[in-house]
Tab-separated table of C-alpha atoms and ligand atoms in Angstrom:
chain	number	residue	atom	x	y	z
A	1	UNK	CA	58.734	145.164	-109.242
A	2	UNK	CA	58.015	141.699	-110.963
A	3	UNK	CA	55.633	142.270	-114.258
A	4	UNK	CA	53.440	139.760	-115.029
A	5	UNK	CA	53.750	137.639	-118.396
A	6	UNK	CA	49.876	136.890	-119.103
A	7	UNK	CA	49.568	133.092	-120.391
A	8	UNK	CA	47.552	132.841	-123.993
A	9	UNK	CA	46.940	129.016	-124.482
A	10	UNK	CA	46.414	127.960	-127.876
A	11	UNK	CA	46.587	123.903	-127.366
A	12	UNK	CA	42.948	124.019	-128.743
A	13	UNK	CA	43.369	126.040	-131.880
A	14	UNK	CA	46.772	126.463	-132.970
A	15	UNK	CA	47.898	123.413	-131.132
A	16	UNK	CA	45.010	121.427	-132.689
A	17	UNK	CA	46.402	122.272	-136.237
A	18	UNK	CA	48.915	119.087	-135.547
A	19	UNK	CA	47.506	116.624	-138.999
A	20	UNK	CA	45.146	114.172	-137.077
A	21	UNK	CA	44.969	116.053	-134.066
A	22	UNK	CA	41.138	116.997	-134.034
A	23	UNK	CA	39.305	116.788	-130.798
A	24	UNK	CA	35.539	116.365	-130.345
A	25	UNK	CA	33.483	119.170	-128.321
A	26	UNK	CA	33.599	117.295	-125.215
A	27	UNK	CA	37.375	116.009	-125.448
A	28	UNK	CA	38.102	120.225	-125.669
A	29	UNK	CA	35.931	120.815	-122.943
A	30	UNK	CA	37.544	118.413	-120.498
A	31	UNK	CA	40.932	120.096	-121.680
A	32	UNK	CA	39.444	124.064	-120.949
A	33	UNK	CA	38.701	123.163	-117.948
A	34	UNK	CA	42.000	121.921	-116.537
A	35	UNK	CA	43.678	124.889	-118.411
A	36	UNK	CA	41.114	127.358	-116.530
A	37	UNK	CA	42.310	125.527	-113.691
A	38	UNK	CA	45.413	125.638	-113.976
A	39	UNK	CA	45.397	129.683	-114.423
A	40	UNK	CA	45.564	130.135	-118.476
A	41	UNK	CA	45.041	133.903	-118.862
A	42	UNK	CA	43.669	133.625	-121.889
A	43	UNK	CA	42.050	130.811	-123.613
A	44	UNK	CA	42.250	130.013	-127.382
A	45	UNK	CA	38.929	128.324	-127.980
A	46	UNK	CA	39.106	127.657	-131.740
A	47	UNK	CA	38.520	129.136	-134.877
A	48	UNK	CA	34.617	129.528	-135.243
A	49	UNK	CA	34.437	129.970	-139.345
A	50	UNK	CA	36.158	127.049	-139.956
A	51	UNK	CA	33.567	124.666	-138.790
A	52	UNK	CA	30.395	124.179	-137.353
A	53	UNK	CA	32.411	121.959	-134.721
A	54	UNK	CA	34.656	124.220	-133.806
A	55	UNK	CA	31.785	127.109	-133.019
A	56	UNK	CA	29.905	124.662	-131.016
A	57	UNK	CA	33.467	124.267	-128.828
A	58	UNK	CA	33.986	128.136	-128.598
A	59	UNK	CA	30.782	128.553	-127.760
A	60	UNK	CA	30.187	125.392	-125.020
A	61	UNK	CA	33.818	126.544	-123.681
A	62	UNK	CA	32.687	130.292	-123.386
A	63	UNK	CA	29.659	128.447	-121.443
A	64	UNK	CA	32.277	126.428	-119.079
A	65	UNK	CA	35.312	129.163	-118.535
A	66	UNK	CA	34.970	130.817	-115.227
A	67	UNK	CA	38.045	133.172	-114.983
A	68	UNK	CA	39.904	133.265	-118.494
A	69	UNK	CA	39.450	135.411	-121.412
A	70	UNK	CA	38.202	133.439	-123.865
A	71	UNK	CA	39.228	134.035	-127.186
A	72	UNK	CA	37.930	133.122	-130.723
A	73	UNK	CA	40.503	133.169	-134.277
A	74	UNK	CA	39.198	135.207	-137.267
A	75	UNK	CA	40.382	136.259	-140.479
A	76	UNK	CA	39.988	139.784	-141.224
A	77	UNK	CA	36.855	138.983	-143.072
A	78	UNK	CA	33.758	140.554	-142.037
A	79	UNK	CA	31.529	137.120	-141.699
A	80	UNK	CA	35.023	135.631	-139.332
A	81	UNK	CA	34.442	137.960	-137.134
A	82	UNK	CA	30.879	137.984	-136.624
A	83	UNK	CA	30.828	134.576	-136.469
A	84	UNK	CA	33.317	134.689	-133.281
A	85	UNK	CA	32.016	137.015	-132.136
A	86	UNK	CA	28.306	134.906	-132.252
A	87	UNK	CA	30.448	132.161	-130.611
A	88	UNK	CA	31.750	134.223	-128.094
A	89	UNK	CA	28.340	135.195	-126.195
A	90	UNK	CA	28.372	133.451	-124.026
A	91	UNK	CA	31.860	134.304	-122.066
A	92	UNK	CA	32.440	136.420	-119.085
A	93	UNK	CA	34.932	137.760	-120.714
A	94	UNK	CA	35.623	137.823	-124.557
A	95	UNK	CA	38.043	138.106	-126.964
A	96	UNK	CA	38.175	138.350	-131.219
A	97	UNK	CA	41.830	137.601	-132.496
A	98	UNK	CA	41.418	139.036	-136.144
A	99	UNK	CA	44.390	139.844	-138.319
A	100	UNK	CA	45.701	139.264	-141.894
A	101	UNK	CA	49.226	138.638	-142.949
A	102	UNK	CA	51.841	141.607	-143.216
A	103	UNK	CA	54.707	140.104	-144.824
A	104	UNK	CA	55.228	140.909	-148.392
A	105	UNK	CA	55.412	137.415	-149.134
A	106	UNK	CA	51.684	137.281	-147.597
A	107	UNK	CA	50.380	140.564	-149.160
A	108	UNK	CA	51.520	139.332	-152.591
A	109	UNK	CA	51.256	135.668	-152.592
A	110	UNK	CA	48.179	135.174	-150.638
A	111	UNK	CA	46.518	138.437	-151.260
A	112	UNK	CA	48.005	139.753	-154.322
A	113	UNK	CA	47.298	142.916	-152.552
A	114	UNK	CA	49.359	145.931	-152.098
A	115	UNK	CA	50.828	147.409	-147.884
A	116	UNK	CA	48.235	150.428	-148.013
A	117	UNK	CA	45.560	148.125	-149.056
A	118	UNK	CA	46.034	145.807	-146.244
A	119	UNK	CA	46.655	148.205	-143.380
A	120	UNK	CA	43.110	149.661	-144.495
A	121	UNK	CA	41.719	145.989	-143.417
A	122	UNK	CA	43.618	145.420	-140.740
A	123	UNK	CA	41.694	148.663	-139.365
A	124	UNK	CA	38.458	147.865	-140.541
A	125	UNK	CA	38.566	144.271	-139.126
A	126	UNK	CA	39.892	145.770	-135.811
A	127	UNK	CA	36.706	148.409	-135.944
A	128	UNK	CA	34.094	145.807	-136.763
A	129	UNK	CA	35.396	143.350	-134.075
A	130	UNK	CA	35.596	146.180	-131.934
A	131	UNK	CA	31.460	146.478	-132.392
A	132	UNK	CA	31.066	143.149	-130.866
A	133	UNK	CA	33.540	143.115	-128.055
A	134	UNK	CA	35.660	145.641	-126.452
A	135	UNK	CA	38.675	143.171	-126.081
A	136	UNK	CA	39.912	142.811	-129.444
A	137	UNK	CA	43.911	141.177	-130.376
A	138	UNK	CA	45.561	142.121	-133.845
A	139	UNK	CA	47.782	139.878	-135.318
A	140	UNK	CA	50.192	140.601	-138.044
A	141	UNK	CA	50.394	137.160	-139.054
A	142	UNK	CA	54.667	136.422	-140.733
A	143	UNK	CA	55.632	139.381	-138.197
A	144	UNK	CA	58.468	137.664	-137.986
A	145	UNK	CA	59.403	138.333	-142.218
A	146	UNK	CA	57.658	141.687	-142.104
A	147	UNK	CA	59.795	144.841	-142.880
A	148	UNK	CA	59.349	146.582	-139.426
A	149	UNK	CA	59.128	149.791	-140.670
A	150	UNK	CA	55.747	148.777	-142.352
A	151	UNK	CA	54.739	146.425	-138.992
A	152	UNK	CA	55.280	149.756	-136.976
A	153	UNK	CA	52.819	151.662	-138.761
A	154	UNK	CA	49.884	148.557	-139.255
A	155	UNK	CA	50.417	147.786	-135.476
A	156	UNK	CA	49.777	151.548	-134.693
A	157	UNK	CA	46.537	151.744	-137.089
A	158	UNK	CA	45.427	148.709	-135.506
A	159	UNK	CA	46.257	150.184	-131.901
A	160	UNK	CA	44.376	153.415	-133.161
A	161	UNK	CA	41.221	151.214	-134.267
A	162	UNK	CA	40.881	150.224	-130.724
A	163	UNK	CA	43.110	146.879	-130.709
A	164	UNK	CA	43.665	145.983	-126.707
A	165	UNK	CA	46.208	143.217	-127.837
A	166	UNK	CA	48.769	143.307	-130.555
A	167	UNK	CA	50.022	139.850	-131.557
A	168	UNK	CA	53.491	139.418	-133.528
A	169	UNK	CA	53.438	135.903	-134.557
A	170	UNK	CA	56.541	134.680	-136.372
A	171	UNK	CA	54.240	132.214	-138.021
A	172	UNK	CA	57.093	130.793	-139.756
A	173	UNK	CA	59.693	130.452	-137.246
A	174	UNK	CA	62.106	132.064	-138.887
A	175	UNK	CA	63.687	134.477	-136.436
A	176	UNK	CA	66.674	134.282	-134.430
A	177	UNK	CA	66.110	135.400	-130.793
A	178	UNK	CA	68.521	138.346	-130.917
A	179	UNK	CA	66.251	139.611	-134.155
A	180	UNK	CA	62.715	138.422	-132.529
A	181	UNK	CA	64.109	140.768	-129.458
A	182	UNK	CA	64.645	143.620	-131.663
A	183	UNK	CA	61.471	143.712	-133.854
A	184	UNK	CA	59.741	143.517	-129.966
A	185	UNK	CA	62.232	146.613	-128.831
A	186	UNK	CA	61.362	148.402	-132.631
A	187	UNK	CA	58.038	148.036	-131.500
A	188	UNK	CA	57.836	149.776	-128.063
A	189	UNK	CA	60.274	152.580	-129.629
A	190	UNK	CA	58.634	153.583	-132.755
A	191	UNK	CA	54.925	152.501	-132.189
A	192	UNK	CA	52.349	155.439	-130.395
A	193	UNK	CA	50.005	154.234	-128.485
A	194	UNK	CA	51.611	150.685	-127.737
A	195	UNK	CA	52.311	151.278	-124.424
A	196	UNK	CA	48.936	150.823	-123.451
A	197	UNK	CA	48.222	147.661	-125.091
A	198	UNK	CA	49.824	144.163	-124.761
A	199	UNK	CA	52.088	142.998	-126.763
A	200	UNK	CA	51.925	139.142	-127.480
A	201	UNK	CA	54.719	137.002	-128.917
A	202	UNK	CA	53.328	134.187	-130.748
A	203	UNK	CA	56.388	131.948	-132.472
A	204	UNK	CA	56.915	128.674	-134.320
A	205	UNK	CA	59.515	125.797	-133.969
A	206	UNK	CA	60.450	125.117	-136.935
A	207	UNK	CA	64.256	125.878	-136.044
A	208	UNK	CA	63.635	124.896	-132.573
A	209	UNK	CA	63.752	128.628	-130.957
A	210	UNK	CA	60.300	129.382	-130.328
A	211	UNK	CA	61.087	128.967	-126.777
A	212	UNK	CA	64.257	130.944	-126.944
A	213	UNK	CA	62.250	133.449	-129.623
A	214	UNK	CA	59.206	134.086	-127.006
A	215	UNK	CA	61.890	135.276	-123.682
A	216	UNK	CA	63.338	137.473	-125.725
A	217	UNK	CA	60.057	138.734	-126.645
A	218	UNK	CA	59.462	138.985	-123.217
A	219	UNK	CA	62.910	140.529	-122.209
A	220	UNK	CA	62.172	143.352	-124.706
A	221	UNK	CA	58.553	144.133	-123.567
A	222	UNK	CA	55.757	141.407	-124.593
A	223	UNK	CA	53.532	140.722	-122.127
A	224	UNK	CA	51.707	138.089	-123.448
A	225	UNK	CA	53.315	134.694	-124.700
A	226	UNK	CA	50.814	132.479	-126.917
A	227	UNK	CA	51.833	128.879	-126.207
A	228	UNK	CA	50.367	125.325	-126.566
A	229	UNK	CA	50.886	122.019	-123.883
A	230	UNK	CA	53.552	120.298	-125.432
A	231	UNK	CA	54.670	122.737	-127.934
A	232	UNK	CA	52.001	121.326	-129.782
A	233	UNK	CA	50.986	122.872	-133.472
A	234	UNK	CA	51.270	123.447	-137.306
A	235	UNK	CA	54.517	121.431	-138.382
A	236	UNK	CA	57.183	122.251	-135.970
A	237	UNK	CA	54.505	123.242	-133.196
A	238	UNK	CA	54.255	126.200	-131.097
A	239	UNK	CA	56.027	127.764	-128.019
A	240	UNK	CA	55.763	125.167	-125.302
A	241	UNK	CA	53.757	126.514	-122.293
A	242	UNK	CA	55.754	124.298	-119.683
A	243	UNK	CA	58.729	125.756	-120.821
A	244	UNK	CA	57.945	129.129	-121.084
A	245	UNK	CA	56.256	128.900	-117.242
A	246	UNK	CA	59.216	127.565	-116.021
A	247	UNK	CA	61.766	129.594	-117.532
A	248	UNK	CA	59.883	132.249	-116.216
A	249	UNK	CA	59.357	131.035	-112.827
A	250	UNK	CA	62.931	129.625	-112.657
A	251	UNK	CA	65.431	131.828	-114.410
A	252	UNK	CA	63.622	135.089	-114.439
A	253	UNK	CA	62.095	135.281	-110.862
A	254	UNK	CA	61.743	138.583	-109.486
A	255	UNK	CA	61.420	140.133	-112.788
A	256	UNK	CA	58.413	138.393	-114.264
A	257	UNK	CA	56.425	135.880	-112.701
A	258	UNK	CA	53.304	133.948	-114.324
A	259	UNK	CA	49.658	132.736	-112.476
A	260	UNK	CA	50.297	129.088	-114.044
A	261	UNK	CA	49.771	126.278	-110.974
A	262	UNK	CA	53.181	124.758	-111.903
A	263	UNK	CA	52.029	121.519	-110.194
A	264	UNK	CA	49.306	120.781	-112.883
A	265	UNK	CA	51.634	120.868	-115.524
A	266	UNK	CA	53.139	117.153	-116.260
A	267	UNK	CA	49.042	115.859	-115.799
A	268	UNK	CA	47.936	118.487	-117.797
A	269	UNK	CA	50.362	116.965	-121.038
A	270	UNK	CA	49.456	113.748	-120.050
A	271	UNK	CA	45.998	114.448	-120.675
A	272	UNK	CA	46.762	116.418	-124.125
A	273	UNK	CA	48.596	113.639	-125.048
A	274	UNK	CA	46.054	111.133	-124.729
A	275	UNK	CA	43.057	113.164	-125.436
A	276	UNK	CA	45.347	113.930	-128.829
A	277	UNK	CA	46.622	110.814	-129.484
A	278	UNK	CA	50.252	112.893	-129.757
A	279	UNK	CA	53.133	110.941	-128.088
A	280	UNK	CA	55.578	113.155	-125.755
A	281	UNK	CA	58.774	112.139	-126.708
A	282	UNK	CA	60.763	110.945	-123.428
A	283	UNK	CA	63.466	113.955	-123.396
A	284	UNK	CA	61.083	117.236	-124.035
A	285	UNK	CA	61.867	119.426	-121.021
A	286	UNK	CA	59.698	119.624	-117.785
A	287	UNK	CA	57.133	117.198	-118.644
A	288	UNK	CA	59.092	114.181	-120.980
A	289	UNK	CA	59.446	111.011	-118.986
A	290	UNK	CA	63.137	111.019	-118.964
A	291	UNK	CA	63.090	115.041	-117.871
A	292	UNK	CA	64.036	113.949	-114.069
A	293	UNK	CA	65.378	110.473	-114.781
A	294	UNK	CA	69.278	109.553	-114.258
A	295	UNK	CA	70.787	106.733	-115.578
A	296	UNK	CA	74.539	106.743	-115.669
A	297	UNK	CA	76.155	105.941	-112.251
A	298	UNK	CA	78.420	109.389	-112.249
A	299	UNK	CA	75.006	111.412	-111.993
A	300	UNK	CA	73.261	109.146	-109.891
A	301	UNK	CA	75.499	108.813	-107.025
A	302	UNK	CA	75.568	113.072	-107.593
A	303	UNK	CA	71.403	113.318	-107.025
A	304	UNK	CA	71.492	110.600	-104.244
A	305	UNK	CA	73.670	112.753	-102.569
A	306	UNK	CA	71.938	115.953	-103.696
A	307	UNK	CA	69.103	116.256	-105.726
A	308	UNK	CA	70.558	120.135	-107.051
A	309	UNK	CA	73.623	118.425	-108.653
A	310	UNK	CA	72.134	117.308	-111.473
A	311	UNK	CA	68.793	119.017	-111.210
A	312	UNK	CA	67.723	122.714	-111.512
A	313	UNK	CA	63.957	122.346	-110.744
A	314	UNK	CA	62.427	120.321	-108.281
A	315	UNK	CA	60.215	117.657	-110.132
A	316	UNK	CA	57.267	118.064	-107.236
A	317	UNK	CA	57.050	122.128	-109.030
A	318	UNK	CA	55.769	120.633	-112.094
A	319	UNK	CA	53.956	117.776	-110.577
A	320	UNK	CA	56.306	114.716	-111.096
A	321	UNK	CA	56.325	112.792	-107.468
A	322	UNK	CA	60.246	112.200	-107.788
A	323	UNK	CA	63.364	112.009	-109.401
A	324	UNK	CA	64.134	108.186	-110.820
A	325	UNK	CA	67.143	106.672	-110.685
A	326	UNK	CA	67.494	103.776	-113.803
A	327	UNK	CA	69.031	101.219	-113.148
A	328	UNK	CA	71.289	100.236	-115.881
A	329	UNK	CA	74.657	98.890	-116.933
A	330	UNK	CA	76.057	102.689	-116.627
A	331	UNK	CA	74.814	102.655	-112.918
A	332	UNK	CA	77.029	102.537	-109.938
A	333	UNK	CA	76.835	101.089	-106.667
A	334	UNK	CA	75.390	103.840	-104.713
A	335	UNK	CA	72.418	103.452	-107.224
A	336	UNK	CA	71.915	99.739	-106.577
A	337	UNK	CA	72.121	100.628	-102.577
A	338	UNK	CA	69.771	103.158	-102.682
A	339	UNK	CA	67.257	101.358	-105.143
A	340	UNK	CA	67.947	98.226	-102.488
A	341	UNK	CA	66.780	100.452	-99.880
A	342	UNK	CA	63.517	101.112	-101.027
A	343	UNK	CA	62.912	97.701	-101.569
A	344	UNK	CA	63.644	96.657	-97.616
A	345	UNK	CA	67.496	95.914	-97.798
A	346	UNK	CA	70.396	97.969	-96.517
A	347	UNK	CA	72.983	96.806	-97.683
A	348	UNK	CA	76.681	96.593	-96.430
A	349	UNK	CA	79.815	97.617	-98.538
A	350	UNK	CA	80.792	94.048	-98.809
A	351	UNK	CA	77.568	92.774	-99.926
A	352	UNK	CA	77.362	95.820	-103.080
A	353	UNK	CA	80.939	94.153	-103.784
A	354	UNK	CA	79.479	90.591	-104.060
A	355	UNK	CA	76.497	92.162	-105.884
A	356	UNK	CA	78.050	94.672	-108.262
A	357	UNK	CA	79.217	91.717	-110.906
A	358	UNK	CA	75.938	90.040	-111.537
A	359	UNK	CA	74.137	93.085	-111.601
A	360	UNK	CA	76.442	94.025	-114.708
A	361	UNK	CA	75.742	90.560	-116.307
A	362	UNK	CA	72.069	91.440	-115.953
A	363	UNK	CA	72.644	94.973	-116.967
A	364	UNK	CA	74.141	94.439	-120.351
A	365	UNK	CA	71.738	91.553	-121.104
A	366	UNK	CA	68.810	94.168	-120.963
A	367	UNK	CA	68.238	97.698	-121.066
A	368	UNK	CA	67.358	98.413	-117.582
A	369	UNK	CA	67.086	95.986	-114.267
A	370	UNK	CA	64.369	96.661	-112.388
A	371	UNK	CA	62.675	96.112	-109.131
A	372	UNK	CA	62.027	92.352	-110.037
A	373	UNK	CA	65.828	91.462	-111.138
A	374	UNK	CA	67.242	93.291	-108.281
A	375	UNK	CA	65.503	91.646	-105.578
A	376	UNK	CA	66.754	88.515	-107.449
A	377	UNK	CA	70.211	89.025	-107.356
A	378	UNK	CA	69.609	90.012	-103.350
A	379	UNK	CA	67.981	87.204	-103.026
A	380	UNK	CA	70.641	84.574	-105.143
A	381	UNK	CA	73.647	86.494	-103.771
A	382	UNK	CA	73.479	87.951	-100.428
A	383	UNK	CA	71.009	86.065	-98.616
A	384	UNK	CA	71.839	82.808	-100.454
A	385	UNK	CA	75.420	83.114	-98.854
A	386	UNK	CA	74.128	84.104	-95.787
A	387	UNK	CA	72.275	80.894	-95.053
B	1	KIV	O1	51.131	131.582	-136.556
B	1	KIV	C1	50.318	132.483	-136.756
B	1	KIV	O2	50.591	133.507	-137.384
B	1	KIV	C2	48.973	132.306	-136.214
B	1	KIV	C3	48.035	133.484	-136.326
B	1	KIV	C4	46.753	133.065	-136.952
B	1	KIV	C5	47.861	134.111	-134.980
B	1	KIV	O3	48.662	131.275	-135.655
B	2	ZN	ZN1	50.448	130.152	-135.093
């Protein structure tokens, strides 16, 4: 039977960490409600503590949500998590995200703490956001550097303390897949208790895996894949939700499916991108502008033919109307007489002959020809030596 991979969305907290990213109340409410929409399972509102801002959007999204979990970030400080939890009244359905790191770079550099000291408050923080809500996630933030002996036994406390989620961010994307896969598969072997919890993958790009990291995580038992639009977030960014969804939907159908309305997905990182002022640059899988674009003639005359020679997912799925075909100087003739179709002229083998040369002249005189200089060249060298 086909499990289901729940969809955590973090555009609007970890995805807002991007330097010069921040977004006004309104400008995140407009974005929760397209990702509620579009069937988000859970909804990373922000991080309550950190600003009177960012409360007022956890707690006007809580408002606004009508079927995902919304969730609010805490340290595993007492006053965090009473703030989110204060943030969080209003939604139907809740959720504190406390944690503290776990690494021993964390526990001595940031805490100058010792293991047992910070397992005893990862389990408190669990317990007291447990007092406020009954849907509490535990993340062992640098999971991905943490001994997993030690990660075992804090993930089990937490469990034990009434955690419903356990997140394993490798904050620093440092893992490979094959090791993210095993710390996941350590997990489900060694841990009591975890298999009545989710499990959560939550990775970083900064070696470009946290797409590759967050399937394994799934292909070794995580249920839950914290992602932003984009792969938006600190530095690198985070998991990209569009990829994730897809590579779900695409290469892993029949064993996991997600709820995520594929369609809304290229309008839904149009709108991050303008709402964040981040650019998408024009190759990023799914929803780039070049992602169903062909431009040399070998792979043109391929998709004219048939769209699956050069494509594996139709572009309507992710809500892109159609495939282009670019006209340039790599193009080939079948290009120019399908482009000259859609403009109103079928044209014969003999006429693509005449045409072919001055389209190249055009071609290598600019980057691409379009609609404009085609219908020019018809126009000067067909029809002209028709008349
Ligand atoms: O990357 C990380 O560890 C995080 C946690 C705060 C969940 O974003
Ligand atoms: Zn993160």
């Amino acid at each position: 039977m086909s499990k289901k991979v729940h969809i955590f969305d973090t555009t609007l907290r970890d995805g807002e960490q991007v330097p010069g990213c921040k977004l006004v109340t309104k400008e995140k409410l407009i974005i929760a409600e397209q990702l509620d929409l579009m069937g988000v399972d859970v909804l990373e509102a922000g991080f309550p503590i950190s600003s009177p801002g960012d409360f007022k959007s956890v707690e006007e999204i809580s408002k606004l949500v009508k079927n995902a979990t919304v969730c609010g970030l805490s340290r595993a400080v007492k006053k965090d998590i009473k703030c989110a939890a204060e943030a969080l009244t209003y939604a139907k359905r809740p959720r504190i995200h406390t944690g503290i790191g776990t690494s021993d770079s964390h526990i001595r550099a940031k805490f100058n703490s010792t293991r047992e000291k910070i397992l005893e408050r990862a389990v408190a923080a669990v317990k007291y956001a447990k007092s406020f809500v009954e849907d509490v996630e535990f993340y062992a933030e640098d999971a991905g550097r943490t001994d997993n002996e030690y990660l075992a036994r804090i993930v089990e406390a937490a469990i034990k303390a009434g955690a419903t989620v356990v997140n394993i961010p490798d904050t620093t994307g440092y893992c490979l897949p094959h090791e993210y896969g095993a710390k996941i598969q350590y997990l489900v072997e060694h841990v009591k208790g975890i298999h009545k919890v989710h499990i959560s993958a939550h990775c970083h790009n900064d070696l470009g895996l946290a797409t590759a990291n967050s399937i394994a995580a799934v292909e070794h038992g995580a249920t839950q894949v914290e992602c932003t639009l984009n792969g938006i977030g600190e530095r690198a960014g985070n998991t990209s939700l569009e990829e994730v969804v897809m590579i779900i939907n695409h290469r892993k159908k029949g064993e996991f499916y997600t709820d995520i309305k594929t369609p809304m997905l290229k309008g839904m990182s149009e709108l991050v991108s303008t709402k964040m002022g981040v650019v998408v640059q024009a190759n990023k899988a799914i929803v780039g502008d070049n992602a169903f674009a062909h431009s040399s003639g070998i792979h043109q005359d391929g998709v004219i033919k048939s769209r699956e020679t050069y494509e594996i997912i139709n572009p309507k799925d992710v809500g892109v109307d159609f495939s282009s075909i670019v006209l340039t100087a790599r193009s080939g003739r079948s290009a120019i007489a399908y482009r000259a179709k859609h403009l109103g002229h079928n044209l014969s083998k003999v006429q693509l002959d005449l045409i072919y040369p001055h389209f190249l002249s055009v071609a290598d005189s600019k980057k691409e020809v379009n609609n404009e200089d085609l219908l020019k060249i018809i126009k000067t060298v067909v029809l002209a030596k028709a008349a």
